[in-house]
C-alpha angles and dihedrals in degrees: 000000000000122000153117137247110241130178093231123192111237094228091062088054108091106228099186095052101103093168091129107026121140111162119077093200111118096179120094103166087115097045089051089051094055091039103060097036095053108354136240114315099187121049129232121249118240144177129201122233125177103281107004141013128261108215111236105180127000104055099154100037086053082050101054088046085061100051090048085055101241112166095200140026136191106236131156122262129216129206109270085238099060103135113245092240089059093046089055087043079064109048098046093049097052086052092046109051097042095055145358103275114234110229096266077054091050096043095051081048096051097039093048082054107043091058080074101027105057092168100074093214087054082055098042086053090046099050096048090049090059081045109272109110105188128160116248102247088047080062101059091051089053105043097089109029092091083061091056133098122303087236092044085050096043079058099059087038094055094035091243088134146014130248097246083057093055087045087060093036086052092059094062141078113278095246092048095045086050096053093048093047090045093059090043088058101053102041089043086217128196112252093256097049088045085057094040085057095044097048084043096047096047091044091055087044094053092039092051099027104239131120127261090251087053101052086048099046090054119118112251092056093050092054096051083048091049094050116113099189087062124077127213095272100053084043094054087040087045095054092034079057095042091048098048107047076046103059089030105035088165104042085048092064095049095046090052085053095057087045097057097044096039087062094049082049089079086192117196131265109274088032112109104179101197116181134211109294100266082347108269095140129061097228137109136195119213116199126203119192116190136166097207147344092282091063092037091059084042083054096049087053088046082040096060090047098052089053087065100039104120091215092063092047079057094049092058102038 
């Protein structure tokens, strides 16, 4: 790497050129912290340009510099003619090797790169070489999330969702993806409730035709979100019920019958009585959980009763 250490004003450094930005981190307080108290002990990467200086590598130190007031820095300094790809070599290689990149991190990274690397396995190589070892087809996932949505990027950022669930979002219309995204964020759901209500909610939209933002911003949903005397959880079990017995009336009564006389069933301790999955096939499994033969021939006696108990004959008709 060839370059020159330089004192640089910090008037003469372009701040809002992100060109090569990888972190997504915005806060410097530690920085600023470390910083005044020893210095800074590694140096910020800069190129010359005609009349100022793009950061390459060192955003948030140059930052903290800023907010302590400092006037001027010592950075290094590369040759105007540095080639771009070099540069991003750079970058990527002073992120990745300080600290595990979060996916938007990944994603800059990838798509500076691929502008460079066509053959995703060249890229793949490339990337693992600067310190990001990432499989090929997990390449492909996280190319274009750094280009979605601010709101779809502050998720992943936050955990709110996965990223299977951005790659869905990312499919829809912006006011459909918000809304989504809206309702994900106030219930704080698991990955697999937050694809139960998706599949349920865009099944409902294209059955009704409606779209996604409509059936959301109906009323009965607003009102379990609006709720106070209910917490996260009862609001997330309320709509999954809503949705369900919306988009399956049927299904939904019969579901609220087995409920009713599985409940009257009091079966004994070591039953689990599970029924078809929404109920399309007429079979039942009946699961019996015992420690030893005491309990299994506890469980035969418990067994007989529950043959002739009027509430399972229900259940199955």
């Amino acid at each position: 790497m060839r370059y020159r250490l330089k004192i640089v004003d910090l008037s003469e450094i372009d701040l809002g050129d992100d060109t090569f930005r990888i972190t997504t981190e915005k806060q410097v307080d530690d920085l600023m912290r470390s910083i005044n108290h020893v210095g800074i002990l590694h140096l910020p990467l800069l190129l010359k340009k005609e009349v100022t200086y793009t950061i390459i590598c060192g955003f948030r130190r140059i930052e903290a510099c800023r907010h302590l007031n400092w006037s001027k820095l010592e950075a290094m300094i590369l040759d105007p003619d540095t080639m771009r790809l070099e540069c991003i070599k750079y970058a990527i290689t002073d992120n990745a090797f300080q600290r595990p990149l979060n996916l938007i991190e990944k994603s800059r990274s990838i798509g500076m790169l691929s502008d460079f690397f066509k053959d995703i396995n060249r890229l793949s190589e490339e990337l693992s070489v600067l310190g990001l070892s990432e499989h090929p087809s997990m390449i492909k996932k996280l190319k274009d999330i750094c280009h979605l949505p601010e709101p779809l990027q502050n998720s992943i950022l936050s955990n709110t969702i996965s990223l299977a669930m951005v790659l869905e979002l990312a499919g829809m219309s912006e006011d459909d993806a918000k809304a989504l995204l809206k309702l994900f964020n106030a219930l704080k759901l698991s990955l697999n409730k937050q694809r139960e209500i998706m599949t349920l909610v865009k099944e409902i939209a294209m059955r009704e035709d409606k779209s996604i933002l409509q059936v959301i911003e109906e009323s009965h949903l607003k009102k379990i979100l609006m709720n106070e005397d209910l917490d996260k959880n009862q609001k997330a079990h309320n709509i999954r019920i809503y949705l369900k017995q919306r988009r399956f009336p049927t299904i939904a009564v019969i579901e609220k019958s087995y409920e009713k006389y599985h409940r009257k069933l009091n079966l004994e301790r070591g039953f689990k009585l599970i029924p078809p999955t929404n109920f399309e096939s007429p079979t039942y499994t009946l699961q019996l959980s015992f420690t030893n033969m005491t309990q299994f021939k506890g469980l035969k006696i418990a067994f007989d009763a529950l043959m002739e108990n009027p509430y399972l004959k229900k259940i199955v008709d």
